[in-house]
XYZ file of C-alpha atoms in Angstrom:
356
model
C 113.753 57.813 95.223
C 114.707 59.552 98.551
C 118.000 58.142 99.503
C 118.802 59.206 95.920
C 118.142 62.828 96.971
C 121.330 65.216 97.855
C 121.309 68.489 99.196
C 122.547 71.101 96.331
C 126.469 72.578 96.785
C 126.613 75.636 97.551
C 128.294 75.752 94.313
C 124.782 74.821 92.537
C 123.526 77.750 94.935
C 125.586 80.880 93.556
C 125.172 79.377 89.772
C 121.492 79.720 90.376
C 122.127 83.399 91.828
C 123.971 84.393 88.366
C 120.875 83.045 85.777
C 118.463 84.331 88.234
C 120.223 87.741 88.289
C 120.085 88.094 84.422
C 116.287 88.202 85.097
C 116.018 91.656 85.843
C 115.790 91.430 89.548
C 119.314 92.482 90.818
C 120.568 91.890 94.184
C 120.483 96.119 94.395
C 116.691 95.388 93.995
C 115.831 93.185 96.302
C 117.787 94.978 98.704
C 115.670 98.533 98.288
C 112.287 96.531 98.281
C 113.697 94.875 101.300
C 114.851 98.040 103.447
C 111.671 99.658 102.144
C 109.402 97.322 103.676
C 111.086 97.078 106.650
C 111.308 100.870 107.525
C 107.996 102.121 105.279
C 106.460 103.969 108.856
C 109.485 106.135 108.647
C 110.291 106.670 104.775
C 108.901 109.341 102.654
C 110.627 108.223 99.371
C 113.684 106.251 97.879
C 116.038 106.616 95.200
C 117.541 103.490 93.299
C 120.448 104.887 91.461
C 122.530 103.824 89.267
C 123.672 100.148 89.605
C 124.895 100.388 93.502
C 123.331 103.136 94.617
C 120.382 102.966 97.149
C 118.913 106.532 99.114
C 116.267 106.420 101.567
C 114.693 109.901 102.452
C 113.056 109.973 105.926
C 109.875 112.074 107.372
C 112.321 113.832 110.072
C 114.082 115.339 106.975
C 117.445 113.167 107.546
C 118.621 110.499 104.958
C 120.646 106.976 104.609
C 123.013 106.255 102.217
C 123.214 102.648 100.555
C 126.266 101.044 98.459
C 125.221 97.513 97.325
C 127.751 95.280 96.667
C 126.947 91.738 95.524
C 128.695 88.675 95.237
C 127.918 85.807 92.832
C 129.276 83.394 95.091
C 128.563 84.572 99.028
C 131.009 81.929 100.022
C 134.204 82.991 98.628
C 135.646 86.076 100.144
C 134.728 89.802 99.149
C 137.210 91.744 97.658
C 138.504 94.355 99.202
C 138.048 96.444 96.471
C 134.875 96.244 96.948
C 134.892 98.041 100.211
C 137.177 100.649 99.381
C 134.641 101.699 96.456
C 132.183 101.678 98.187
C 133.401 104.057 101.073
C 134.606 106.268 98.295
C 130.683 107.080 97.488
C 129.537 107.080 100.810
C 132.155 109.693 101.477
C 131.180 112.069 98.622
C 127.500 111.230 99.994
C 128.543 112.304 103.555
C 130.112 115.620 102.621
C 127.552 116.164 100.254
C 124.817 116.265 103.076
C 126.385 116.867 106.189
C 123.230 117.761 108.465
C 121.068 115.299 107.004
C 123.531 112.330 106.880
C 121.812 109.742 108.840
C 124.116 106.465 108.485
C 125.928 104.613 105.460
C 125.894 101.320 105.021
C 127.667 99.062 103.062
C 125.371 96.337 102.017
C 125.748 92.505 100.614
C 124.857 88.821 100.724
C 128.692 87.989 101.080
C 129.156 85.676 104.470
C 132.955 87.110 104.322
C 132.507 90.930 103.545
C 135.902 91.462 106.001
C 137.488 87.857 104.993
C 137.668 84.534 106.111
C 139.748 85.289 109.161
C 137.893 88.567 110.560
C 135.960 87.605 113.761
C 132.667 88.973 112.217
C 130.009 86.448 111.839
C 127.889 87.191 108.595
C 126.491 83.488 108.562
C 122.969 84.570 109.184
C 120.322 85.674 106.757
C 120.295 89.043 108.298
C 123.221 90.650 110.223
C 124.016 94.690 110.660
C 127.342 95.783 112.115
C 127.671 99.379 113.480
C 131.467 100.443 112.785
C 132.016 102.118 115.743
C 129.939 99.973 118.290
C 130.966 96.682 117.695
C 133.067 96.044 115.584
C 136.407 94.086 116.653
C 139.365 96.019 116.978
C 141.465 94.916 114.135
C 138.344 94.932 111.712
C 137.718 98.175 112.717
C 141.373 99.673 112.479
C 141.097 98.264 108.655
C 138.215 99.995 108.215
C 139.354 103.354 109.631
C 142.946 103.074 107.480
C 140.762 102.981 103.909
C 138.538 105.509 105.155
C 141.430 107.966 106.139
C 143.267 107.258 103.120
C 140.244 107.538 100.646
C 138.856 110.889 102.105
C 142.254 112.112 102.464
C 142.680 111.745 98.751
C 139.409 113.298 97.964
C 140.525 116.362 99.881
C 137.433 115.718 101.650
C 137.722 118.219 104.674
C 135.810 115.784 107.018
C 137.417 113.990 109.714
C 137.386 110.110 109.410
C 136.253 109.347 112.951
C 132.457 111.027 111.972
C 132.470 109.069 108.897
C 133.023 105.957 110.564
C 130.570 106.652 113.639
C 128.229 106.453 110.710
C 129.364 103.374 108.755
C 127.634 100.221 108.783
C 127.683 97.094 107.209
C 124.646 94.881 106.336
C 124.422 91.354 105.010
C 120.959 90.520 103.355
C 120.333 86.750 102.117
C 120.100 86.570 98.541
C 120.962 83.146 97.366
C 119.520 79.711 96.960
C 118.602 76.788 94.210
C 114.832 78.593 93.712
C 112.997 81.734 94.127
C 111.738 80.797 97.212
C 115.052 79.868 98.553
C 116.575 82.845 97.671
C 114.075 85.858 98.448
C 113.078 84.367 101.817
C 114.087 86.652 103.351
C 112.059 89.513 101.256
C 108.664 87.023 101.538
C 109.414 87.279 105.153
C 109.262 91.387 105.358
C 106.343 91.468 103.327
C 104.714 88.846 105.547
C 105.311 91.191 108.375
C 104.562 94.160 106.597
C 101.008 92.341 105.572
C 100.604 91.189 109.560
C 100.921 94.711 110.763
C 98.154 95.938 107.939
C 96.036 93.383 109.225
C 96.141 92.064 105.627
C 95.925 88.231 105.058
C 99.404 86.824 104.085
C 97.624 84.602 101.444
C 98.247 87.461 98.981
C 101.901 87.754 99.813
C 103.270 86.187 96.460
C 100.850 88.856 94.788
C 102.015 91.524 96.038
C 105.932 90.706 95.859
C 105.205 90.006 92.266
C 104.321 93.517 91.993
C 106.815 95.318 94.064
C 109.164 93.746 92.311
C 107.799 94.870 88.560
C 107.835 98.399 89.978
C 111.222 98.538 91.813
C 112.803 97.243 88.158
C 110.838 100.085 86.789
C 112.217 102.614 88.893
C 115.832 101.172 88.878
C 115.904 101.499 85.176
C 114.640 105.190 84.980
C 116.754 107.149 87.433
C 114.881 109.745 87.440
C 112.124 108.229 89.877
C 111.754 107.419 93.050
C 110.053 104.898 95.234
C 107.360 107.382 97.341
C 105.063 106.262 99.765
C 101.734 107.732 98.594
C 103.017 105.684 95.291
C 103.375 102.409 97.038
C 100.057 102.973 98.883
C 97.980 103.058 95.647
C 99.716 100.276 93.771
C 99.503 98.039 96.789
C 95.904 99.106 97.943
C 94.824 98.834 93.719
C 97.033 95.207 93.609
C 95.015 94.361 96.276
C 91.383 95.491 95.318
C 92.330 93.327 92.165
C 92.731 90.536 93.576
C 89.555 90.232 95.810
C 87.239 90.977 93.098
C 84.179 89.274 93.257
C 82.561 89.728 90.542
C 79.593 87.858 90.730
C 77.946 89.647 93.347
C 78.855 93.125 90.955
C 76.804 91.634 88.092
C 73.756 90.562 90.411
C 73.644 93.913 92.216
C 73.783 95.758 88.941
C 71.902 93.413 86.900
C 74.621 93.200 84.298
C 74.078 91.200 81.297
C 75.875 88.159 80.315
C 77.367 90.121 76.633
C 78.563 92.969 78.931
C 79.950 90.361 81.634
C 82.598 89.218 79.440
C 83.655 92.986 78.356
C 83.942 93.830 81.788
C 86.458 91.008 82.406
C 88.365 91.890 79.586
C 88.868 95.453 79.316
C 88.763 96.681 83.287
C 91.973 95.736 84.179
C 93.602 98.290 82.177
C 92.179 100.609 83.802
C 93.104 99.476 86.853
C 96.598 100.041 86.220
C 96.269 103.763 85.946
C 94.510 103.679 89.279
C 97.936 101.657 90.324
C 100.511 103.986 88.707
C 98.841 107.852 89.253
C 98.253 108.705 92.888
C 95.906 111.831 91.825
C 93.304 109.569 90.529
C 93.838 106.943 93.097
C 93.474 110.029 95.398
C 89.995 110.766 93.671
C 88.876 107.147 93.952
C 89.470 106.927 97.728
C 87.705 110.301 97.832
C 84.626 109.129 96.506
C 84.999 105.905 99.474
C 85.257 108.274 101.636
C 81.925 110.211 100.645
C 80.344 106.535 100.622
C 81.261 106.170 103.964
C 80.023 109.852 104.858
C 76.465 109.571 103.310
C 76.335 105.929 104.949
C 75.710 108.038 108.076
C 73.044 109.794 107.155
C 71.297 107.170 105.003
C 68.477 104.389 106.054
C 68.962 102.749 103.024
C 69.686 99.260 103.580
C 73.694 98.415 102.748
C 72.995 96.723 99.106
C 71.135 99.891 98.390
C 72.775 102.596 99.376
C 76.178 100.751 97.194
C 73.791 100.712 94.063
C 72.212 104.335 94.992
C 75.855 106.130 95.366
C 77.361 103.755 92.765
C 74.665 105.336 90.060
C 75.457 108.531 91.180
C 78.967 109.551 90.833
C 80.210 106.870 88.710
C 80.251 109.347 86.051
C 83.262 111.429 87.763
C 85.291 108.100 87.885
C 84.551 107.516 84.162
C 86.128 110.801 83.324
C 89.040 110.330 85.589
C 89.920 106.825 83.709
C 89.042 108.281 80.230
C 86.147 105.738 79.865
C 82.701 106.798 78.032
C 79.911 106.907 80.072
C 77.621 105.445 78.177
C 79.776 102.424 76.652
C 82.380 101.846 79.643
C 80.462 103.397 82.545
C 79.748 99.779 84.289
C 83.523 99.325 84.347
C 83.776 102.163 86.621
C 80.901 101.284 88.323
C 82.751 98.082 89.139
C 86.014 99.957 90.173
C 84.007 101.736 92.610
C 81.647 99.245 93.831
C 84.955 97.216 94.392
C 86.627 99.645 96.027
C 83.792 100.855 98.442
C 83.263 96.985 99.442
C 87.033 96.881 100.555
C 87.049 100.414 102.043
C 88.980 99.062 105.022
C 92.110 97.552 102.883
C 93.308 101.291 102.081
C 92.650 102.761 106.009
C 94.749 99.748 107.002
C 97.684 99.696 104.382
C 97.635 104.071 105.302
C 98.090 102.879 108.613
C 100.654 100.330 108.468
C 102.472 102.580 106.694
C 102.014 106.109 108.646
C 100.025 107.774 106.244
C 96.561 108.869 107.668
């Protein structure tokens, strides 16, 4: 019964974090996926290193510098610690790239990064703090102390005033009693991010399903990195996916009902190379492309001209999937008839994203 109903402690809240965190989602992922999305028009690629470790590598040739720092319960006071380990790295990341040092941030979901009694409010879902802008005074002396002492120790020949002109700190929402409690903030940015695509936000859970399957892949292997022409083809491919119709395939192509249900079997793994190699996504938007050229020239009528080009270079899609023509050819044929119909997803994702 209602009255019976109580809002959960935030005690319930950060118990929920810790199972939810033994997932394979880590607060160090959500955060990349999260500063990803929100500055995609300006990244070229990002690292996700180690277990704290975030770098985002811009187009202008300059790069950020992320140390994630997490706290099971974001009510309870950070430790210290915390922040002096922190600016350790981002130190050694500073005077490690001097010229292309763009800021370093210390990030986490903590509402008391600086402790109960600093004037900072971190109560929101989303706050940045710029060290040397405004910060208060005695937060800011604290801050400048460790970062003397820690790059003096490191015999760091950098002067602690740059280092802190640089230092920020972020707080990024990542608790709650259920998934959609705690990555609202993350369903937000990708919201946006679908908005500015001019992509309907229906497929939102889709796609953050997906980001988040690839950002645990590339935080486990640290020797890849997030790059943008690899985030255009697994979200234009996710996408493609999950607007197939493929009804109107079978009656344009005349499939029959045996080779219906092989279709809807097998194609989907080859979809995911199409997803995880950019070259033969590359070839696949190529051959959209030529659709749309010959479409120019053509006075076919629109169902024709799809069949007419469909029959005629299928055959160089087979070969880039590794399917046989003869036995596997109409899942290509599908690929491409599927990707043709929703030429316009990739133009707008390449847009949304600064990639045309």
């Amino acid at each position: 019964m209602l009255e019976n109903w109580a809002m959960p402690s935030h005690k319930d809240l950060y118990k929920n974090n810790a199972s939810n965190t033994e997932a394979g989602f880590h607060f160090q992922d959500f955060c990349a996926l999260y500063i990803f999305l929100k500055s995609v028009d300006e990244i070229d690629y990002m690292n996700v290193e180690g277990e704290e470790d975030i770098v985002v590598a811009f187009l202008n040739q300059k790069k950020s510098f992320y140390q994630v720092k997490d706290a099971v319960d974001p009510f309870i006071e950070l430790r210290k610690s915390k922040i002096d380990d922190s600016i350790k790295v981002l130190a050694k990341d500073m005077f490690n790239n001097k010229s292309s040092c763009e800021e370093l941030v210390f990030v986490t979901n903590s509402n008391y990064p600086m402790g109960n009694h600093s004037e900072l409010n971190f109560s929101n879902s989303y706050v940045k703090y710029s060290c040397d802008k405004n910060f208060p005074m005695a937060d800011k002396i604290d801050i400048e102390k460790r970062a003397t002492r820690i790059i003096k120790k490191l015999k760091y020949n950098m002067a602690p005033d740059i280092f802190i002109k640089k230092f920020k700190f972020l707080k990024l929402q990542f608790y709650g009693a259920d998934d959609d409690t705690k990555l609202s903030l993350l369903k937000n940015a990708t919201g946006e991010f679908l908005v500015k695509c001019s992509i309907s936000i229906a497929l939102t859970d889709a796609l953050l399903k997906e980001w988040r399957s690839e950002i645990i892949e590339i935080d486990e292997n640290p020797t890849s990195s997030l790059k943008k022409i690899d985030f255009l083809a697994h979200t234009s491919v996710t996408i493609l996916d999950k607007q197939m119709e493929f009804e109107k395939f079978y009656d344009a192509f005349d499939i029959s009902q045996t080779d219906e249900g092989f279709i809807e079997t097998h194609y989907s793994d080859f979809l995911e190379k199409l997803k995880f190699d950019f070259q033969s996504f590359s070839q696949l938007d190529g051959l959209v492309d030529k659709f749309r050229q010959s479409r120019k020239k053509a006075n076919e009528t629109r169902q024709d001209a799809f069949v007419n080009f469909i029959n005629a270079n299928y055959a160089s899609l087979c070969k880039t999937l590794g399917l046989e023509q003869e036995d596997q050819g109409d899942i290509a044929k599908l690929i491409l008839w599927d990707a043709i119909r929703q030429g316009t997803i990739v133009r707008k994702i390449k847009k949304g994203i600064n990639l045309e």
